[in-house]
Short mmCIF file of C-alpha atoms and ligand atoms in Angstrom, two decimals:
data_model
loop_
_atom_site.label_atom_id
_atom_site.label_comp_id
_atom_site.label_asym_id
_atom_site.label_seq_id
_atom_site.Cartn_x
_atom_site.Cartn_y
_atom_site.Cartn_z
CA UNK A 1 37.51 30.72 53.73
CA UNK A 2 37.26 32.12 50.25
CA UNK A 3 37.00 29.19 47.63
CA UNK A 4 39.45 29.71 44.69
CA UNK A 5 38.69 28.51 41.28
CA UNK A 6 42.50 27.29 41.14
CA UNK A 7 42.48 26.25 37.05
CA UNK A 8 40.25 27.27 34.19
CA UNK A 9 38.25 24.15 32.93
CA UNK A 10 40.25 22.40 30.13
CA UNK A 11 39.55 23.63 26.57
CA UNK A 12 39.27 27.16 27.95
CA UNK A 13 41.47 29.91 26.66
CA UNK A 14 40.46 33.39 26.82
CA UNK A 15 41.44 34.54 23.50
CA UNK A 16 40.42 31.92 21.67
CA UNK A 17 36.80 32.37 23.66
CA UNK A 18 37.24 36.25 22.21
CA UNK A 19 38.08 34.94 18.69
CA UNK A 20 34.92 32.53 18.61
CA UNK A 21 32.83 34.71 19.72
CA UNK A 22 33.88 38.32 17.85
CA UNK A 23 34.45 38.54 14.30
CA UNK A 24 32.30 40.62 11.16
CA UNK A 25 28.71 40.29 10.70
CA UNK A 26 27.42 39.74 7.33
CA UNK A 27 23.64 39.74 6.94
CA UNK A 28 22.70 38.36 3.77
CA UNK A 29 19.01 38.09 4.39
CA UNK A 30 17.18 41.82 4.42
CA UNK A 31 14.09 39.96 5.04
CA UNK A 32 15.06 38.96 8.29
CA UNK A 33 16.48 42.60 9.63
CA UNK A 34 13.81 43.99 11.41
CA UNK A 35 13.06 40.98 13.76
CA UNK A 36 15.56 39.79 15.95
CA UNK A 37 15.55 36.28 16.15
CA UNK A 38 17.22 35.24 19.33
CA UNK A 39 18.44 31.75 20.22
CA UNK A 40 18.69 30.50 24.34
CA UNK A 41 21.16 28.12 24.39
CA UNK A 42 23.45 25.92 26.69
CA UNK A 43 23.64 22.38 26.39
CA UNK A 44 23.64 22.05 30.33
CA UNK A 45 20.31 21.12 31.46
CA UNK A 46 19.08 22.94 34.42
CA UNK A 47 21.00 26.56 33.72
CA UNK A 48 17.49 28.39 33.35
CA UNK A 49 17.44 28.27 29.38
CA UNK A 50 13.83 28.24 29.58
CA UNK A 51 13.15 30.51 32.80
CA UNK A 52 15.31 33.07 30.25
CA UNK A 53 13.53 32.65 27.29
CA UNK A 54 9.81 32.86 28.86
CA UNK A 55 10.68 35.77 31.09
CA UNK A 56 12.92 37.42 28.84
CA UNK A 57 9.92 36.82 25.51
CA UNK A 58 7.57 38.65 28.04
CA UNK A 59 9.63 41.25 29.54
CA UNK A 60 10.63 42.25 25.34
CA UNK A 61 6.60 41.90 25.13
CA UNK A 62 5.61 44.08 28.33
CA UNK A 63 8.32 47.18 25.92
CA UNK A 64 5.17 46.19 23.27
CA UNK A 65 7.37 44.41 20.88
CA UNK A 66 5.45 41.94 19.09
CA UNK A 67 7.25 38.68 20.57
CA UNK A 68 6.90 34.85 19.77
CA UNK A 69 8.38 32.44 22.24
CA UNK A 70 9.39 29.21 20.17
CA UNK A 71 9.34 25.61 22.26
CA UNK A 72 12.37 23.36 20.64
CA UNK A 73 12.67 21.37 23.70
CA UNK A 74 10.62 17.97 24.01
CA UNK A 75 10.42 18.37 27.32
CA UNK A 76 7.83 21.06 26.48
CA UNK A 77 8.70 22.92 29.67
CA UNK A 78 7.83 26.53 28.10
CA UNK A 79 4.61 25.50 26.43
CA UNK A 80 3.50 23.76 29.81
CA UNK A 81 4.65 27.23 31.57
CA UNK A 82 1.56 29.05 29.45
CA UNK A 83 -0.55 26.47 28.47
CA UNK A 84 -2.77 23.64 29.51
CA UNK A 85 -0.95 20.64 27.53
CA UNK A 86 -4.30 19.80 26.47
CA UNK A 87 -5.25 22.42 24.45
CA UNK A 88 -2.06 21.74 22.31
CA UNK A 89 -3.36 20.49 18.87
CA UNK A 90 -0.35 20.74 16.55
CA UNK A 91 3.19 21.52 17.79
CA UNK A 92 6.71 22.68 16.65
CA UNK A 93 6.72 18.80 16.09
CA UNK A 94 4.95 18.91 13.39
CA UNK A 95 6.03 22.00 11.57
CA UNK A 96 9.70 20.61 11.91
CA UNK A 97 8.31 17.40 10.59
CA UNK A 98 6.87 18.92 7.63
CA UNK A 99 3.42 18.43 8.65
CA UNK A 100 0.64 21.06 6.67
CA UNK A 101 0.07 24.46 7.57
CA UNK A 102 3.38 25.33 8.85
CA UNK A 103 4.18 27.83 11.66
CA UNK A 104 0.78 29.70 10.87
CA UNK A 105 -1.48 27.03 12.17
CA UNK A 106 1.01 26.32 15.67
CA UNK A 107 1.57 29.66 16.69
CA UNK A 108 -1.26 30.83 19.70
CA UNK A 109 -1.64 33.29 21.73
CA UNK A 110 -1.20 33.30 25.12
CA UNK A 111 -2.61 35.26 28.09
CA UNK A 112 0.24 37.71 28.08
CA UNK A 113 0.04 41.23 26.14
CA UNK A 114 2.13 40.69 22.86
CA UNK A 115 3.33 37.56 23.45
CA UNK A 116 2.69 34.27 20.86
CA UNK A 117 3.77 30.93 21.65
CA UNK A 118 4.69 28.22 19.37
CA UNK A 119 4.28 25.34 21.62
CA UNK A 120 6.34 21.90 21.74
CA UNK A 121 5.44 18.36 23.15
CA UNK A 122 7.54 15.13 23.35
CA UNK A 123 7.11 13.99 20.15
CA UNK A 124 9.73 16.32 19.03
CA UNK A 125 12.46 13.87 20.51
CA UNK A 126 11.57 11.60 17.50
CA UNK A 127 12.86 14.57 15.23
CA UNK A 128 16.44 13.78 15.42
CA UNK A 129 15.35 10.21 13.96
CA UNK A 130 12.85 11.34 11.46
CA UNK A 131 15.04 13.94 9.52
CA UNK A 132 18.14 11.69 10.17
CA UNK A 133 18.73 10.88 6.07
CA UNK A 134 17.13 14.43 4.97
CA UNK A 135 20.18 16.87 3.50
CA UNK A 136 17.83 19.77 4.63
CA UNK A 137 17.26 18.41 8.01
CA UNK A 138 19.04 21.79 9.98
CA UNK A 139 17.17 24.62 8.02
CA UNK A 140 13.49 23.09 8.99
CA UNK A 141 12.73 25.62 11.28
CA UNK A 142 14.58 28.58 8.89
CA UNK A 143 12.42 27.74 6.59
CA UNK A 144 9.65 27.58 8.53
CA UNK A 145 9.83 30.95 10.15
CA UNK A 146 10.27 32.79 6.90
CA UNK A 147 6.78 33.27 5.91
CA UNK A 148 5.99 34.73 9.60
CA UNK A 149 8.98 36.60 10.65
CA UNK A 150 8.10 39.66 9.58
CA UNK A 151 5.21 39.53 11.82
CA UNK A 152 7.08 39.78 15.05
CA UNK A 153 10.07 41.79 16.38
CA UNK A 154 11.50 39.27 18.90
CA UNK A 155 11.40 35.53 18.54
CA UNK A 156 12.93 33.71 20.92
CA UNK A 157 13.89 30.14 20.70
CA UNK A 158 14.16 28.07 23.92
CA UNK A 159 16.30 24.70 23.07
CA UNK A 160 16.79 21.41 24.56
CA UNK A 161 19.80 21.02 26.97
CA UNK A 162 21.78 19.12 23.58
CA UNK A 163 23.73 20.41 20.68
CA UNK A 164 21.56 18.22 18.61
CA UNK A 165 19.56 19.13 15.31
CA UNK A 166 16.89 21.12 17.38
CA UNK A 167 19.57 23.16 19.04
CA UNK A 168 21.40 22.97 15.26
CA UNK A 169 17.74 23.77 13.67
CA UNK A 170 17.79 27.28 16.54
CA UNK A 171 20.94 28.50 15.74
CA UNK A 172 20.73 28.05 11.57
CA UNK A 173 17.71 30.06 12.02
CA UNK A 174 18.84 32.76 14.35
CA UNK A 175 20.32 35.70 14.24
CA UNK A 176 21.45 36.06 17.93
CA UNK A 177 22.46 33.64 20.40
CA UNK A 178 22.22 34.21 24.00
CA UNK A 179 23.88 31.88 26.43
CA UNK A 180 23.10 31.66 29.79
CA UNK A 181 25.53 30.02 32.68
CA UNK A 182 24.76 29.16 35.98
CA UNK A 183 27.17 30.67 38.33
CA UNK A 184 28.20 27.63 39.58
CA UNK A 185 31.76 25.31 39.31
CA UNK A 186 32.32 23.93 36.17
CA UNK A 187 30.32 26.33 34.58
CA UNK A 188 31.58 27.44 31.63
CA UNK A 189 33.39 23.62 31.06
CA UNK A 190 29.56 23.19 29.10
CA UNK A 191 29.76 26.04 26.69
CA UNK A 192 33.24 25.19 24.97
CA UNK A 193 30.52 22.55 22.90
CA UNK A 194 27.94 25.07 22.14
CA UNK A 195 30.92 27.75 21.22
CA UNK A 196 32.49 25.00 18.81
CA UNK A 197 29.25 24.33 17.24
CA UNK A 198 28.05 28.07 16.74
CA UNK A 199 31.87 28.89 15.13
CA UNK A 200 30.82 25.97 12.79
CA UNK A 201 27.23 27.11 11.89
CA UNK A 202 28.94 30.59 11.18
CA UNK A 203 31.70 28.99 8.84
CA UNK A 204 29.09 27.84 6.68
CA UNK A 205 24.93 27.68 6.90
CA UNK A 206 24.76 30.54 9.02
CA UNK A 207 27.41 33.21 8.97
CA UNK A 208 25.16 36.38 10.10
CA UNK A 209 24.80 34.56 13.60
CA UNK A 210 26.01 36.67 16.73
CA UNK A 211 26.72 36.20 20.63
CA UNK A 212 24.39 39.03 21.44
CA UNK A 213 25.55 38.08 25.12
CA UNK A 214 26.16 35.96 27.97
CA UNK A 215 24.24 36.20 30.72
CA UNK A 216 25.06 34.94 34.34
CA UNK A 217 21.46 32.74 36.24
CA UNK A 218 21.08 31.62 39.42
CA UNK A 219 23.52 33.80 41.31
CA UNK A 220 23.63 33.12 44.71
CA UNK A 221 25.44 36.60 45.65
CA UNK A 222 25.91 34.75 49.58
CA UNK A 223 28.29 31.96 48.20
CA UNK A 224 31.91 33.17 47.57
CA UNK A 225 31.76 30.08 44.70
CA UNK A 226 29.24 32.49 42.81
CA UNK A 227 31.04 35.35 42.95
CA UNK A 228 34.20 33.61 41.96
CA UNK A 229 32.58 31.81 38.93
CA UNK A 230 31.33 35.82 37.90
CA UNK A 231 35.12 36.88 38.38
CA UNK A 232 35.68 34.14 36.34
CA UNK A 233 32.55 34.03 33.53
CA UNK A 234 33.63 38.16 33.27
CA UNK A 235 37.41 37.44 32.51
CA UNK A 236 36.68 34.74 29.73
CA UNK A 237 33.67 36.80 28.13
CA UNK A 238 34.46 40.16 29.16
CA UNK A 239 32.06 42.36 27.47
CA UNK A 240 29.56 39.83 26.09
CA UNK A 241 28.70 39.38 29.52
CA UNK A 242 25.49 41.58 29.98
CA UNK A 243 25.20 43.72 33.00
CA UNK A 244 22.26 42.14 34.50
CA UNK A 245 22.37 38.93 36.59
CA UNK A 246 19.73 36.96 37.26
CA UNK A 247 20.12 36.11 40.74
CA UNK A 248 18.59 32.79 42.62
CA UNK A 249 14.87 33.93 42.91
CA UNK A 250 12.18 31.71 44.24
CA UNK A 251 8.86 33.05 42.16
CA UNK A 252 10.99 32.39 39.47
CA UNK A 253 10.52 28.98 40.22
CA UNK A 254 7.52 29.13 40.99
CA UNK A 255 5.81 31.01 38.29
CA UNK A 256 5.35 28.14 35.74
CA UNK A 257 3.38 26.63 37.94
CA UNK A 258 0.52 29.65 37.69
CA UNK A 259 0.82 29.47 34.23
CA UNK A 260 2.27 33.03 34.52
CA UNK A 261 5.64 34.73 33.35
CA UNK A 262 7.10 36.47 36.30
CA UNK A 263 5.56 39.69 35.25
CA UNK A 264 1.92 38.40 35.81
CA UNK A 265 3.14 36.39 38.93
CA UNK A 266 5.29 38.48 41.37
CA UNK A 267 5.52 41.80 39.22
CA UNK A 268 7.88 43.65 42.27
CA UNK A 269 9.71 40.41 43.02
CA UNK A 270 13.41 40.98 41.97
CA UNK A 271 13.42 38.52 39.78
CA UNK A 272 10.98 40.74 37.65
CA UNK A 273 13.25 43.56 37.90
CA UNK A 274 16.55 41.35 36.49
CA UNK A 275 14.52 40.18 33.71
CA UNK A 276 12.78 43.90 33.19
CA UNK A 277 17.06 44.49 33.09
CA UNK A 278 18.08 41.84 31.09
CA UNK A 279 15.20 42.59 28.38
CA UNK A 280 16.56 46.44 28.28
CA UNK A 281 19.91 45.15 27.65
CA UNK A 282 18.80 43.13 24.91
CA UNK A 283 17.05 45.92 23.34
CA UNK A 284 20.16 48.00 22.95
CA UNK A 285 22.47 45.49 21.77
CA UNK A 286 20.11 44.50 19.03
CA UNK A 287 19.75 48.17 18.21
CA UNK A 288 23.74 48.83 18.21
CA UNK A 289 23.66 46.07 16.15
CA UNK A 290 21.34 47.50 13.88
CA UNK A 291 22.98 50.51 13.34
CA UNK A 292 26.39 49.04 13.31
CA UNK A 293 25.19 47.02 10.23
CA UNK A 294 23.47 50.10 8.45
CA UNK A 295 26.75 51.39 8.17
CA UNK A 296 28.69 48.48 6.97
CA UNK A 297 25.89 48.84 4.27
CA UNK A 298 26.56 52.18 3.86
CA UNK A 299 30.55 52.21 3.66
N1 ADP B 1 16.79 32.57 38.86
C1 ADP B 1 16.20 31.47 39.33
N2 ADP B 1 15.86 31.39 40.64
C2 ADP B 1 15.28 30.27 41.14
N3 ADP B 1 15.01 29.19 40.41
C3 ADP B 1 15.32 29.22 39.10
C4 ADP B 1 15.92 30.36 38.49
N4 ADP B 1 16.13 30.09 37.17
C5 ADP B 1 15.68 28.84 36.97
N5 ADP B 1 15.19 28.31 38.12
C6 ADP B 1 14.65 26.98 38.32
O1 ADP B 1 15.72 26.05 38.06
C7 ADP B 1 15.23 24.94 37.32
C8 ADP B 1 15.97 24.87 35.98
O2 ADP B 1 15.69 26.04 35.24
P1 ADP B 1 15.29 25.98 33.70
O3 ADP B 1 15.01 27.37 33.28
O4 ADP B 1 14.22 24.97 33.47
O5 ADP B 1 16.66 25.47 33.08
P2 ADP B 1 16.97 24.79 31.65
O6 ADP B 1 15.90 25.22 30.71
O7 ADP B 1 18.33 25.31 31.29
O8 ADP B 1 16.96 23.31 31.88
C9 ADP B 1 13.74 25.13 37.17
O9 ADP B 1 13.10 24.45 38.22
C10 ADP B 1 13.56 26.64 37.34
O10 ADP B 1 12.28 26.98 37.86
MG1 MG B 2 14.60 24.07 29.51
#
């Protein structure tokens, strides 16, 4: 028996979905042009927000872009992916928290070609408390990345599964945002929050932010319920949507555990190949984008 998705989840209307999501770009900042700095978010837990941002950093490494992955979760999931925990002297935690040195002194390198990590660790769920009475509080990390941006083509920020002032702190400072949705019921019920909250960062701190896409994780292409929440994702995001799904893949779960992106662990495994995919896909929207705004200069 086929399983029907019988109502869209409350909230959901496709054109308003279109209208949030479309709309002019205005980039004020020509310092920030060349690098692309790309926030993962979805305030689910457990949609593969960090499995996309640490495969998808070293896949846009692996084309030999110069590419720093950015830990804004406290539970520290990406850093522990690459790193021993206890080689972690200073963290996002304390750039955020305006400890000395800034991004300079927490950025490392890791064992992949082109690929930087700025690492997080629990402490950073004390943020939210510490910059609780400071006006600047959501344009810590935009402020922190401007002295190093130029030095990379692709950052990618991996947030915490909350629209709080990390996830706020990611999107001021981007400009992309890249959801990812598990194909699974109820879904998309999760992103009408994160869609409210980027329309309101674009009304005012942050109005060059885009949806560079939305991208469809853990696709089970045996269960009609995954194919019916794709029929479903495509109809509300229609062309956002990238091509590439990442379907369910097990060295994708496993590969954190290696310390290894999915590249370094199963290089032929399919999940490889969606995130090889997903990373080309990227690339070209970025670049459209990049033209597209050339000529708005232009005109
Ligand atoms: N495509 C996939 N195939 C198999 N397991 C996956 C896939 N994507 C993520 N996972 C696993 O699902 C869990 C949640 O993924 P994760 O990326 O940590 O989500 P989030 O960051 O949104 O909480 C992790 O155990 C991860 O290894
Ligand atoms: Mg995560």
């Amino acid at each position: 028996m086929v399983y029907q998705l019988r109502h869209m989840p409350c909230g959901w209307r496709a054109g308003s979905v279109k209208r949030r999501i479309c709309g002019s770009i205005h980039w004020t900042e020509r310092a920030n042009r060349l690098t692309c700095i790309l926030a993962v978010a979805n305030q689910k837990g457990g949609v593969g927000k960090t499995t996309t941002s640490l495969n998808l950093a070293a896949a846009l490494a692996l084309r030999k872009h110069r590419t720093l992955l950015i830990d804004l979760d406290p539970q520290a999931n990406a850093t522990i992916a690459l790193l021993n925990p206890a080689d972690i002297q200073t963290s996002m935690f304390d750039v955020l928290n305006g400890g000395d040195g800034g991004m300079a002194k927490v950025i490392v390198p890791t064992k992949e070609p082109n690929l930087s990590l700025a690492p997080a660790r629990l402490a950073l769920a004390k943020l939210e408390q510490n910059l609780a009475a400071q006006f600047d509080a959501p344009f810590k990390l935009k402020d922190a990345l401007a002295p190093v941006a130029k030095d990379f083509d692709y950052i990618v920020l991996d947030t915490p599964p909350a629209l709080g002032i990390l996830t706020v702190n990611a999107l001021v400072a981007a400009t992309h945002l890249l959801v990812p949705i598990q194909a699974a019921y109820f879904a998309i019920e999760g992103t009408d929050d994160l869609l409210d909250t980027y329309a309101r960062i674009r009304a005012r701190p942050n109005p060059a932010l885009k949806v560079l896409g939305v991208v469809i994780t853990l696709f089970d292409k045996r269960t009609n319920i995954a194919r019916d929440t794709h029929e479903q994702i495509r109809s509300v995001f229609g062309d956002t949507l990238f091509r590439t799904r990442i379907s369910k893949n097990v060295r994708l779960e496993e590969s954190p555990a290696y310390k290894q992106s999915i590249f370094a662990y199963a290089p032929k495994s399919p999940g490889a190949e969606e995130y090889r995919k997903l990373a080309q896909e990227v690339v070209q929207r970025v670049q459209a984008d990049r033209v597209a705004h050339h000529s708005q200069d232009a005109a």
